mmCIF file of C-alpha atoms in Angstrom:
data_model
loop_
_atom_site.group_PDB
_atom_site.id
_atom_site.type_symbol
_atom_site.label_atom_id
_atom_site.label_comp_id
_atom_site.label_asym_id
_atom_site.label_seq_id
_atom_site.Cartn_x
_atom_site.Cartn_y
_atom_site.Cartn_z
ATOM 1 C CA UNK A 1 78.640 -14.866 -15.700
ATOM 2 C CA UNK A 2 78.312 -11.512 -13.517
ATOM 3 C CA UNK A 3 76.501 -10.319 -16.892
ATOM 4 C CA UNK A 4 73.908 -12.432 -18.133
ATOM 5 C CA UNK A 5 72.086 -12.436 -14.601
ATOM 6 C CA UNK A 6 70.473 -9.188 -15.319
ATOM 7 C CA UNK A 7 69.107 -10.269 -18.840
ATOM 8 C CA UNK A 8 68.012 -13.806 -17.181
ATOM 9 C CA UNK A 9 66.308 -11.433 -14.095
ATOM 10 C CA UNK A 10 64.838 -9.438 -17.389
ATOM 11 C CA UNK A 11 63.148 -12.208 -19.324
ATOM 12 C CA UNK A 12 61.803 -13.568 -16.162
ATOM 13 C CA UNK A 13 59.927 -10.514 -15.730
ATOM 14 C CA UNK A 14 58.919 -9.941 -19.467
ATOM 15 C CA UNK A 15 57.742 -13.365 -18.714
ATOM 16 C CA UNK A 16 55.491 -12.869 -15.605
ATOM 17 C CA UNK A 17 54.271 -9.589 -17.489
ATOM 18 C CA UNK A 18 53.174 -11.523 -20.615
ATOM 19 C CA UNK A 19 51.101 -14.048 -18.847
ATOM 20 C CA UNK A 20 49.872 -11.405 -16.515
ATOM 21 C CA UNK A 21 48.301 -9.747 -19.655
ATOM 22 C CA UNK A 22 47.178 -12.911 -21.073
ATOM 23 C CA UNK A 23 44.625 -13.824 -18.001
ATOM 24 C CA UNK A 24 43.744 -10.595 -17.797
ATOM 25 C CA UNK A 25 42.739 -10.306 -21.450
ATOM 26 C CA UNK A 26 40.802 -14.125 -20.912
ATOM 27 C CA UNK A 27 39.046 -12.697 -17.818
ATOM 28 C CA UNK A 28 37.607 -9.603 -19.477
ATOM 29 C CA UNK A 29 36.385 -11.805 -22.823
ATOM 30 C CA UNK A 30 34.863 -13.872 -20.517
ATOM 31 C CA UNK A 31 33.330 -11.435 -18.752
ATOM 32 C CA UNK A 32 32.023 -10.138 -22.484
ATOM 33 C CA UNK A 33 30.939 -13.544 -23.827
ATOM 34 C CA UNK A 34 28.527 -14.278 -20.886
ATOM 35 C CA UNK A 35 25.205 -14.618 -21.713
ATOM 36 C CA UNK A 36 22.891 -12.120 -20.339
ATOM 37 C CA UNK A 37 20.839 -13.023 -17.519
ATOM 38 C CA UNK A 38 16.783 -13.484 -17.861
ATOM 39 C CA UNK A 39 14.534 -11.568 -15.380
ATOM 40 C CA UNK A 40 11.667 -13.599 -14.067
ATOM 41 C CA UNK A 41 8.343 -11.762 -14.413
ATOM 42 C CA UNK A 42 7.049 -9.924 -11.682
ATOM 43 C CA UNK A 43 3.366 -11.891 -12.065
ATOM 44 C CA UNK A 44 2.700 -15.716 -13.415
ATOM 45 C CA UNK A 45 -0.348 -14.072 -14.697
ATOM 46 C CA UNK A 46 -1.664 -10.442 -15.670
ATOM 47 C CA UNK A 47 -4.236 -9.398 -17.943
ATOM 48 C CA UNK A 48 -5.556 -6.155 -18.441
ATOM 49 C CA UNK A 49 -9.128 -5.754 -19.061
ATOM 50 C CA UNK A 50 -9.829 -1.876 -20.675
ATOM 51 C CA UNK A 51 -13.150 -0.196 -20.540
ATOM 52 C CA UNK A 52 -13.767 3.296 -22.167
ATOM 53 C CA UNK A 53 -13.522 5.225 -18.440
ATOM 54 C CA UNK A 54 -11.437 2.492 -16.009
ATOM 55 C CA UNK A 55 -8.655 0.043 -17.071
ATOM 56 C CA UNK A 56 -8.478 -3.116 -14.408
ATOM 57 C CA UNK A 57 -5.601 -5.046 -14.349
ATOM 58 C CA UNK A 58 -5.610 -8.435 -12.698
ATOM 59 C CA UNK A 59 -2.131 -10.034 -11.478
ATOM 60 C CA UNK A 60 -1.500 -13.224 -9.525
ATOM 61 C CA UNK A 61 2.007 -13.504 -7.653
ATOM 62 C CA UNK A 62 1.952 -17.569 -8.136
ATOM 63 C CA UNK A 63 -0.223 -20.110 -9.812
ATOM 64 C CA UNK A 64 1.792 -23.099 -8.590
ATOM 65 C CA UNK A 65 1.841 -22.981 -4.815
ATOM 66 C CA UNK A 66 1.690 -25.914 -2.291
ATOM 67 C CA UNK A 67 -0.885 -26.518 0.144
ATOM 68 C CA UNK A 68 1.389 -24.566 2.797
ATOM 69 C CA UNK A 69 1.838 -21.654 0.355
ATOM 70 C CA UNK A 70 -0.519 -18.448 -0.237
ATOM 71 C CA UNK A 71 -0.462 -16.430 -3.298
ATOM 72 C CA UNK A 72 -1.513 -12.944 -3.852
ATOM 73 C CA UNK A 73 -4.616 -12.273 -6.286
ATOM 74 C CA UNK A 74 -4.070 -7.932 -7.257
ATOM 75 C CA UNK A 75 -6.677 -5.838 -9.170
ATOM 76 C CA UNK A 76 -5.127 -2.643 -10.265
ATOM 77 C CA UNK A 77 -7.644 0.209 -11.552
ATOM 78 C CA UNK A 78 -6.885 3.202 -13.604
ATOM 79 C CA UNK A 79 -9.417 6.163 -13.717
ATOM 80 C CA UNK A 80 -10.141 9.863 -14.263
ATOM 81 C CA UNK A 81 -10.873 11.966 -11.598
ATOM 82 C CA UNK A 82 -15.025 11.997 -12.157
ATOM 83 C CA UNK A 83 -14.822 7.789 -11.797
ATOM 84 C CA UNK A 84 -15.055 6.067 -8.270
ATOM 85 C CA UNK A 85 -14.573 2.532 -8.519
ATOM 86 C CA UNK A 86 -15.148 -0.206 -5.559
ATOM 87 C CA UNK A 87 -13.416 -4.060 -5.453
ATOM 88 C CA UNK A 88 -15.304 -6.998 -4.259
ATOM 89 C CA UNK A 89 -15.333 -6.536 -0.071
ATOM 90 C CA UNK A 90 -14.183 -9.898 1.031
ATOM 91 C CA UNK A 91 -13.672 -10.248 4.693
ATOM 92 C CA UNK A 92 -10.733 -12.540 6.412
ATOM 93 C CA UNK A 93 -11.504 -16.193 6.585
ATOM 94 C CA UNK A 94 -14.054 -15.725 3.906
ATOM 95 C CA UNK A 95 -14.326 -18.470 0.847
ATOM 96 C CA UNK A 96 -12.963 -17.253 -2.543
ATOM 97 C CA UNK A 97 -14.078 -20.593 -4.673
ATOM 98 C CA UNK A 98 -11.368 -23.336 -3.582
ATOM 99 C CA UNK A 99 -9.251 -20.932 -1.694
ATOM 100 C CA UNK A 100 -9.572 -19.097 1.779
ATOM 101 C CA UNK A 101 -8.785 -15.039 2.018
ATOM 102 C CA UNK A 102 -6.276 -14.583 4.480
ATOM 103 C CA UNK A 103 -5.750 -10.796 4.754
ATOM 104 C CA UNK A 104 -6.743 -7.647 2.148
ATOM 105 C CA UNK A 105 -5.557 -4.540 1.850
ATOM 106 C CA UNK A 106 -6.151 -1.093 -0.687
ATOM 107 C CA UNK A 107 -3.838 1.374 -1.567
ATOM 108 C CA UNK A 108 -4.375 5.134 -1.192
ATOM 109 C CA UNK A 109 -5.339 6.881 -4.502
ATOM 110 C CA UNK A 110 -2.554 7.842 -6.154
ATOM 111 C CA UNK A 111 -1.954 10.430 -9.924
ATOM 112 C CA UNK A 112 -0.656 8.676 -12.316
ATOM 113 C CA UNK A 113 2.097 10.633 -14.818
ATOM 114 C CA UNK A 114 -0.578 10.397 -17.293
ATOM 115 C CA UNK A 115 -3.662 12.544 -14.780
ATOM 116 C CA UNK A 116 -5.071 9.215 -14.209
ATOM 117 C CA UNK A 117 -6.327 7.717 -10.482
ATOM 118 C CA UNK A 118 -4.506 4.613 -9.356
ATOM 119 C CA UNK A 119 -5.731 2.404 -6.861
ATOM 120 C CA UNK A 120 -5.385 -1.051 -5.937
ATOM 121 C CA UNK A 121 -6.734 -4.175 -4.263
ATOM 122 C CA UNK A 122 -4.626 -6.930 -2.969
ATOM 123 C CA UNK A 123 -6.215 -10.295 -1.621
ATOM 124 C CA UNK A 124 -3.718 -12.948 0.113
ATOM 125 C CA UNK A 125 -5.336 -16.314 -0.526
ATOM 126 C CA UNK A 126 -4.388 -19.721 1.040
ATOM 127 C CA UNK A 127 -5.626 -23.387 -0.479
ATOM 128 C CA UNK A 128 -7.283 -25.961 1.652
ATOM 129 C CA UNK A 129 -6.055 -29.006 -0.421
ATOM 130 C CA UNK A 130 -4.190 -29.932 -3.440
ATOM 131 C CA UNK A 131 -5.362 -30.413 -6.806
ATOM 132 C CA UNK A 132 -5.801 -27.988 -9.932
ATOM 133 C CA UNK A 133 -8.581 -25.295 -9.294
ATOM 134 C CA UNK A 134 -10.092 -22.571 -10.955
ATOM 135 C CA UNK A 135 -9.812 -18.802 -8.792
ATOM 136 C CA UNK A 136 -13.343 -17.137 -9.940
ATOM 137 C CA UNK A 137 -13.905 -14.496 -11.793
ATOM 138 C CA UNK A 138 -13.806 -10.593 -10.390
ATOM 139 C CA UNK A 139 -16.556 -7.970 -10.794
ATOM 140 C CA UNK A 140 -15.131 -4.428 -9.794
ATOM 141 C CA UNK A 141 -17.833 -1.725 -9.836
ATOM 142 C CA UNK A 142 -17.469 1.980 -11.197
ATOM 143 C CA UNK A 143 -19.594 4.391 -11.677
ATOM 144 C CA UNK A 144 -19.449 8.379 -12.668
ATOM 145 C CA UNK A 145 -19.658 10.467 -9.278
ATOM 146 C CA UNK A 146 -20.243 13.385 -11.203
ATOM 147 C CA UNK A 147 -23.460 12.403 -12.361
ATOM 148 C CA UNK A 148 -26.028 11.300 -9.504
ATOM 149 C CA UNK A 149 -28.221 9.235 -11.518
ATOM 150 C CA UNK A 150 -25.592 7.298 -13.577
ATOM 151 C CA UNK A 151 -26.167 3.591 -14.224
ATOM 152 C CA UNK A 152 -23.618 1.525 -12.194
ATOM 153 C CA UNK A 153 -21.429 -0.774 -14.380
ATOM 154 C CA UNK A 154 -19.026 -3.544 -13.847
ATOM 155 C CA UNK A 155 -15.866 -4.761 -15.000
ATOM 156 C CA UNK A 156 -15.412 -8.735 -14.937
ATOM 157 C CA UNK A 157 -12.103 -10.352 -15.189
ATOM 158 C CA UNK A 158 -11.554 -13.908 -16.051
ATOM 159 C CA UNK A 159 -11.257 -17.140 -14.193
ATOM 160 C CA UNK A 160 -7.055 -18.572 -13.274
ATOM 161 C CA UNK A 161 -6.275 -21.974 -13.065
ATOM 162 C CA UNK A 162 -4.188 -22.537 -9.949
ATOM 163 C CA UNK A 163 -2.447 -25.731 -9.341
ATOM 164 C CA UNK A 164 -1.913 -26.407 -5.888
ATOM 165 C CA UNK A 165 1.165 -29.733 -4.986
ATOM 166 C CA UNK A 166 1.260 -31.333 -1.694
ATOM 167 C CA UNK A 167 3.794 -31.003 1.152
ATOM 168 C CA UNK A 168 3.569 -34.868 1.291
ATOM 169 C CA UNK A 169 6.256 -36.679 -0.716
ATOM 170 C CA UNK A 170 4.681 -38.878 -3.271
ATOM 171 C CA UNK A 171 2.918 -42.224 -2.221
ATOM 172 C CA UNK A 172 3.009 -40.657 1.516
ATOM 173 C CA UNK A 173 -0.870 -40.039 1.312
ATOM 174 C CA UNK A 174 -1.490 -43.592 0.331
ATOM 175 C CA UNK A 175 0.126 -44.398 3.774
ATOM 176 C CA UNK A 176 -1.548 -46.277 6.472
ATOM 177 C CA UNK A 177 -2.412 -44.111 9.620
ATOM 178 C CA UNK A 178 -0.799 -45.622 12.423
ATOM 179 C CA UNK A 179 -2.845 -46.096 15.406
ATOM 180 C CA UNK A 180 -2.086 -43.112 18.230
ATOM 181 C CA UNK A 181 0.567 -44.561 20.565
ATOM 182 C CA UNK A 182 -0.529 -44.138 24.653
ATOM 183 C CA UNK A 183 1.038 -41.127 26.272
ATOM 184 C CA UNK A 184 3.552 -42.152 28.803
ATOM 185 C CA UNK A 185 3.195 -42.245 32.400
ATOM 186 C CA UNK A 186 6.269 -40.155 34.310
ATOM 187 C CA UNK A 187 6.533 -41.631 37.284
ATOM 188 C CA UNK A 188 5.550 -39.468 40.521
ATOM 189 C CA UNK A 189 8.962 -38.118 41.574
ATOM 190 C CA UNK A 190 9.667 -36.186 38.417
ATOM 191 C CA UNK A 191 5.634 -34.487 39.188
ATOM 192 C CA UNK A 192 7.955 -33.188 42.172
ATOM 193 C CA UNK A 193 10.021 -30.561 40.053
ATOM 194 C CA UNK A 194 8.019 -30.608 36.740
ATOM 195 C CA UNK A 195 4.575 -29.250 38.029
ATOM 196 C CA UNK A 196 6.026 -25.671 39.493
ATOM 197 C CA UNK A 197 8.316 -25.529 36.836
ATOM 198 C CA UNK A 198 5.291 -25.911 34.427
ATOM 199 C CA UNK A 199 3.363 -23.458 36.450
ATOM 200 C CA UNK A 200 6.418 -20.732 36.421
ATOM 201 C CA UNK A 201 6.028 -20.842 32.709
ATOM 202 C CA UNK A 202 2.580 -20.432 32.331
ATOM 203 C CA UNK A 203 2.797 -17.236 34.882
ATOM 204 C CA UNK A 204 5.982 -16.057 32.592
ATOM 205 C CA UNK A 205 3.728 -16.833 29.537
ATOM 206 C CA UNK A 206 1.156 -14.989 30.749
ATOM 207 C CA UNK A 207 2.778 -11.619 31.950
ATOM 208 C CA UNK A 208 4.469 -11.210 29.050
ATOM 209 C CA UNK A 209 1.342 -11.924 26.649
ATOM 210 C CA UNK A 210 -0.620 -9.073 28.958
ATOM 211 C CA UNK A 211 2.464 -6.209 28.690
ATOM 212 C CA UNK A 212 2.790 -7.315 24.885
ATOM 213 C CA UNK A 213 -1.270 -6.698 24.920
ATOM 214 C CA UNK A 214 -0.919 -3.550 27.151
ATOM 215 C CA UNK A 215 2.035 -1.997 24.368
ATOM 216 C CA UNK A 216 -0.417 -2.814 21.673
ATOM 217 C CA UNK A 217 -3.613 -1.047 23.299
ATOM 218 C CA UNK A 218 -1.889 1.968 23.875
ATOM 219 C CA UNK A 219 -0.183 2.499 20.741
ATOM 220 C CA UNK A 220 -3.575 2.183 19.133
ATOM 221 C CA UNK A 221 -4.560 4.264 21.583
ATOM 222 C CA UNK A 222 -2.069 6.845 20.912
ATOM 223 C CA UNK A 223 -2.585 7.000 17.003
ATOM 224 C CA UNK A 224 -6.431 6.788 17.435
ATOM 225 C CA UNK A 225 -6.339 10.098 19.637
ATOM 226 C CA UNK A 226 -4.189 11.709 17.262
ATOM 227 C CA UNK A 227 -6.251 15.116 16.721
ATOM 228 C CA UNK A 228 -7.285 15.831 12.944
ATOM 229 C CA UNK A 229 -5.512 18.540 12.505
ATOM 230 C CA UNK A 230 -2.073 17.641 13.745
ATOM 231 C CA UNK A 231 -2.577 14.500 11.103
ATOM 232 C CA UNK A 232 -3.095 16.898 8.565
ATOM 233 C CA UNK A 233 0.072 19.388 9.553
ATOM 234 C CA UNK A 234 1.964 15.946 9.743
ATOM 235 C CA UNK A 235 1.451 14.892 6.535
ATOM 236 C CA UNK A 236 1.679 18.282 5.167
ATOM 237 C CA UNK A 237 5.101 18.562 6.666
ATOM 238 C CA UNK A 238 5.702 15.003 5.066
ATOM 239 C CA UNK A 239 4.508 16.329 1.798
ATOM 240 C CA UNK A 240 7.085 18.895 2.190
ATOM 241 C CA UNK A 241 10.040 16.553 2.942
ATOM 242 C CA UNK A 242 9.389 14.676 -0.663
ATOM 243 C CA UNK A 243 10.431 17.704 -2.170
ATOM 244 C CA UNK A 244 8.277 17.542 -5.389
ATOM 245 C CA UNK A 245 8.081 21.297 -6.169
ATOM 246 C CA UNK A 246 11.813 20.771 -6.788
ATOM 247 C CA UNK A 247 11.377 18.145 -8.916
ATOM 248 C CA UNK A 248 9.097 19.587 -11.041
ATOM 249 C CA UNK A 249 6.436 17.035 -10.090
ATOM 250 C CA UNK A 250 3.679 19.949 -9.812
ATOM 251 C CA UNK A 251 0.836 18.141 -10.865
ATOM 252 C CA UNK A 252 1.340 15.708 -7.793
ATOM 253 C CA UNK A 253 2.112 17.644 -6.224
ATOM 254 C CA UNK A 254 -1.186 19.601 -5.676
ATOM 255 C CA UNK A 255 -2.905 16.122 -6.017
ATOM 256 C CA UNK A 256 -1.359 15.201 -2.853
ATOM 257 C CA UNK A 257 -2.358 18.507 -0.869
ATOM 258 C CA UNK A 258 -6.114 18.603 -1.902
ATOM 259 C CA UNK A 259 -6.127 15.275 -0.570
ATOM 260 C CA UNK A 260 -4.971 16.459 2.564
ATOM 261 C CA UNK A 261 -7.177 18.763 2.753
ATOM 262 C CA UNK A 262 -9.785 17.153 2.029
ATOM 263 C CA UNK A 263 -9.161 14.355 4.360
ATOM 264 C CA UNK A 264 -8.998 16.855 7.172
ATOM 265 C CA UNK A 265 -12.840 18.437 6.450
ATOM 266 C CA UNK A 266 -13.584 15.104 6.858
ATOM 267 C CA UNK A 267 -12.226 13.806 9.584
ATOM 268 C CA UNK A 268 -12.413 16.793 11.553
ATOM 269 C CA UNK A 269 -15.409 18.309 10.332
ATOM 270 C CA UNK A 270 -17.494 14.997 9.086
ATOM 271 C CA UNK A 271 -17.656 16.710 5.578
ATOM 272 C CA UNK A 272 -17.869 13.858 2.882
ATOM 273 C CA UNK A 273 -15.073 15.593 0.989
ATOM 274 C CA UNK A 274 -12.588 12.824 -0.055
ATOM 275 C CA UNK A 275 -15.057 10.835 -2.850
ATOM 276 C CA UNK A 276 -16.828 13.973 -3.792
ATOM 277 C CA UNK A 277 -15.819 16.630 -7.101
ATOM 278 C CA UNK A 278 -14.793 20.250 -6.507
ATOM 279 C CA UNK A 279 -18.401 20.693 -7.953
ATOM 280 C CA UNK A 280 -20.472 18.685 -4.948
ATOM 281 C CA UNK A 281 -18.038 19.707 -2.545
ATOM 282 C CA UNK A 282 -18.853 23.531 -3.030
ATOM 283 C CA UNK A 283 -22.650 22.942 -3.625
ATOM 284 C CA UNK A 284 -22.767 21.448 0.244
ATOM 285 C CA UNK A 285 -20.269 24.006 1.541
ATOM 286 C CA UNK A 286 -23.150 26.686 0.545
ATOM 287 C CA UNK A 287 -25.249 25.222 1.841
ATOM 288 C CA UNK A 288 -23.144 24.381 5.545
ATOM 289 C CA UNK A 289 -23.193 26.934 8.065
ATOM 290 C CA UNK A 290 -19.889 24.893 9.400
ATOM 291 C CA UNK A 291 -17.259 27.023 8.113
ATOM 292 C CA UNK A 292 -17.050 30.811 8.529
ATOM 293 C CA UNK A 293 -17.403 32.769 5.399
ATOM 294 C CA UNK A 294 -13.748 33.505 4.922
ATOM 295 C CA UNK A 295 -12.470 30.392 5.440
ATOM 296 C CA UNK A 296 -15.233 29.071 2.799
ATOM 297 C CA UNK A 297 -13.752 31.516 0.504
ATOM 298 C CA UNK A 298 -10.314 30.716 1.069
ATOM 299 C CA UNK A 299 -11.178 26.995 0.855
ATOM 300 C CA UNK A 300 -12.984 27.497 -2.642
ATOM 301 C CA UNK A 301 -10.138 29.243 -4.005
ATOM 302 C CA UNK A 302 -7.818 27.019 -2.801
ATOM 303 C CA UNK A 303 -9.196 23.869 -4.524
ATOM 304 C CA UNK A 304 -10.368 25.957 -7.517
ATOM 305 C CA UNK A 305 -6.650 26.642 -8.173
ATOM 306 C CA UNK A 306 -6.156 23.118 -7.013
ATOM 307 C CA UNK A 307 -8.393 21.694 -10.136
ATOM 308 C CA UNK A 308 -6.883 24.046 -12.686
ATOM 309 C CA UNK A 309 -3.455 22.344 -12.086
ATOM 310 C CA UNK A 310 -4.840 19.335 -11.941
ATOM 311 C CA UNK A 311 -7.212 18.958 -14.854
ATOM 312 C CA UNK A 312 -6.491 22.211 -17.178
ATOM 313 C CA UNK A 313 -2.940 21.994 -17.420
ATOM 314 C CA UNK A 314 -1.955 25.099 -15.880
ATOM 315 C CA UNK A 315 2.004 25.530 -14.858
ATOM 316 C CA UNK A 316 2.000 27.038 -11.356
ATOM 317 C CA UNK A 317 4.967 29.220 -10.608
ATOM 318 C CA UNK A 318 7.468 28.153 -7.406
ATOM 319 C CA UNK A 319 6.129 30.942 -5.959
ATOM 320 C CA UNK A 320 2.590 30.202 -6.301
ATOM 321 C CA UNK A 321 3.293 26.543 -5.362
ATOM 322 C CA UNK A 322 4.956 27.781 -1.804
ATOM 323 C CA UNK A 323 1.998 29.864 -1.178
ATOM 324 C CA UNK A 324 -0.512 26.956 -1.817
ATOM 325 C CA UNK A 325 1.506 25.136 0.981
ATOM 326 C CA UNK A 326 1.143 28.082 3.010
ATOM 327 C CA UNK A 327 -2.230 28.787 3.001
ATOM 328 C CA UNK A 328 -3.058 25.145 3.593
ATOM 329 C CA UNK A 329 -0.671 25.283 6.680
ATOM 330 C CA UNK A 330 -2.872 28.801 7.542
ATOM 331 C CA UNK A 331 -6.219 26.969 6.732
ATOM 332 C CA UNK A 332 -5.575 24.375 8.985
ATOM 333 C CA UNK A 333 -4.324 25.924 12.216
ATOM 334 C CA UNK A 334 -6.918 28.708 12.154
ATOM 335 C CA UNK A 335 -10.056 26.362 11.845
ATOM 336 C CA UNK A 336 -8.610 24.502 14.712
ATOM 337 C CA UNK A 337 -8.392 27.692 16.219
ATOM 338 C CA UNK A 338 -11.921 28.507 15.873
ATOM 339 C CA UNK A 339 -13.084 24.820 16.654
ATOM 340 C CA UNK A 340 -11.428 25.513 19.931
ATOM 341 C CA UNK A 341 -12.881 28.414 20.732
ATOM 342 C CA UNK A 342 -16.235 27.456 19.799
ATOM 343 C CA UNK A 343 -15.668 24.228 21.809
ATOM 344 C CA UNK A 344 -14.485 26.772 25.025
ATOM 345 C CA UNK A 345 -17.698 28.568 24.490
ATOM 346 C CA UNK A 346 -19.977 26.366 24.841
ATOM 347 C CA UNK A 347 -18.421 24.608 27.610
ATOM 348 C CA UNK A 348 -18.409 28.529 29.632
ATOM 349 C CA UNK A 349 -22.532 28.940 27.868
ATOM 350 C CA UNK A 350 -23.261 25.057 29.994
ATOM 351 C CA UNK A 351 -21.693 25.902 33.377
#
């Protein structure tokens, strides 16, 4: 007896082990044999609408939305450098056919893999009742900057259908309206407690709405006083930190810094750099007596080089690309430098 109870012990295990492999084996064809899962699109509708110099794309988040729902209406443009292109400006609250616009926003520019301009529009719209509606046509403008006297054209997308459901359940609408019962009288002793207690939470309601105001004002404040030139060295620095010279992303990456640039003359100079070519930009630096003569020439050979790695397909070296960086760094301290002391002149000139 002593010794069969290691052979029993033996096929128990060989038994345990079998099954063990058997679920195991069921689990993993399982695991092959399920089907794959579909992706819902991204858009219920897009449509792309090409044009020889601009490509529009027009997307819509939802087109079956309830009358407590908003959808999002996009228009996505793609564009060489020499196009400017401008969405339809509708302000919050406005009417957009059936539908009310709720909030907008635009993206910055951005270069595209491919040396195109991306931008887009978004438009939140909300529906005042339910029923099937059509969302109107678009017409986005573009136009060649380059050329002064170009004819302005337009590209017009097409009208959506949006069906918009109820919040009601069905048969609710038909419902009679019930007349408005009287408010309730509380009799005077609970006036006693309730009234202070109502007026302690008004005051509470109040002080906390003004510091919630006051937090708000100044950090509008704070970023509205934000000098042009530490905006620029921020996102310069911020430029850095993405770390697209290491990438290899050159082309971007000198996209990116001519913006900044740019955006700086601008705002801290009130040069309409941003929209303009290398071109215009030059032509009315000649003619500006607002820069000093070697920061002109540094600034025309900075987004000469700029446009040649852009447009012409030249591969900068590492070490050109570092000096770029540099000299934009250099560019930027020393005209706030001399905006300074031109500023501390003329203040010491008036007293």
């Amino acid at each position: 007896m002593g010794s069969m109870m290691p052979n029993r012990s033996m096929k128990t295990r060989i038994r345990l082990g079998g099954a063990c492999m058997a679920a195991w084996a069921m689990l993993l064809l399982s695991g092959c044999h399920q089907p794959p899962q579909e992706t819902a699109p991204a858009f219920a509708y897009e449509k792309e609408f090409p044009r020889d110099a601009i490509t529009v794309a027009e997307r819509i988040n939802l087109d079956h939305i309830t009358t407590a729902q908003a959808f999002e209406l996009t228009l996505a443009a793609r564009h060489t450098e020499a196009i400017e292109c401008a969405f339809p400006l509708l302000k919050d609250g406005e009417k957009l056919g059936e539908f009310a616009v709720q909030s907008s926003r635009q993206s910055e520019p951005a270069l595209n893999p491919d040396g195109q301009i991306a931008v887009t529009k978004t438009y939140v719209l909300e529906p005042f009742l339910p029923g099937e509606y059509e969302l109107p046509s678009m017409s986005i403008e573009y136009w060649d900057k380059t050329q002064p006297d170009a004819a302005h054209q337009t590209v017009q997308t097409d009208a959506v259908k949006i069906t918009v459901a109820s919040v009601l359940a069905p048969g609710q609408e038909a419902s009679e309206i019930k007349e408005i019962t009287p408010p309730m009288e509380l009799p005077p002793s609970v006036w006693r407690w309730l009234a202070p207690l109502l007026a302690a939470l008004a005051l509470l309601a109040l002080g906390a709405g003004y510091w919630a105001w006051r937090g708000r004002k100044r950090a509008t404040a704070a970023i509205a006083a934000e000098p042009p030139h530490i905006t620029a060295l921020r996102r310069l620095d911020a430029l850095r930190a993405e770390r697209l010279l290491e990438q290899g992303e050159y082309k971007l990456f000198y996209f990116q810094v001519s913006n900044i640039i740019r955006h700086y003359l601008e705002d801290g100079f009130g040069m309409r750099a941003p929209e303009r070519t290398t071109e215009e930009f030059l032509a009315e630096l000649d003619a500006s007596r607002t820069l000093a003569a070697s920061h002109q020439m540094l600034l025309r050979s900075f987004l000469k080089h700029c446009d040649l790695v852009k447009f012409a397909e030249h591969h900068p070296s590492e070490t050109e690309a570092e000096e770029v960086f540099t000299t934009c760094r250099r560019f930027v301290e020393e005209m706030h430098a001399a905006q300074a002391q031109a500023a501390s002149e003329a203040s010491a000139g008036r007293s």
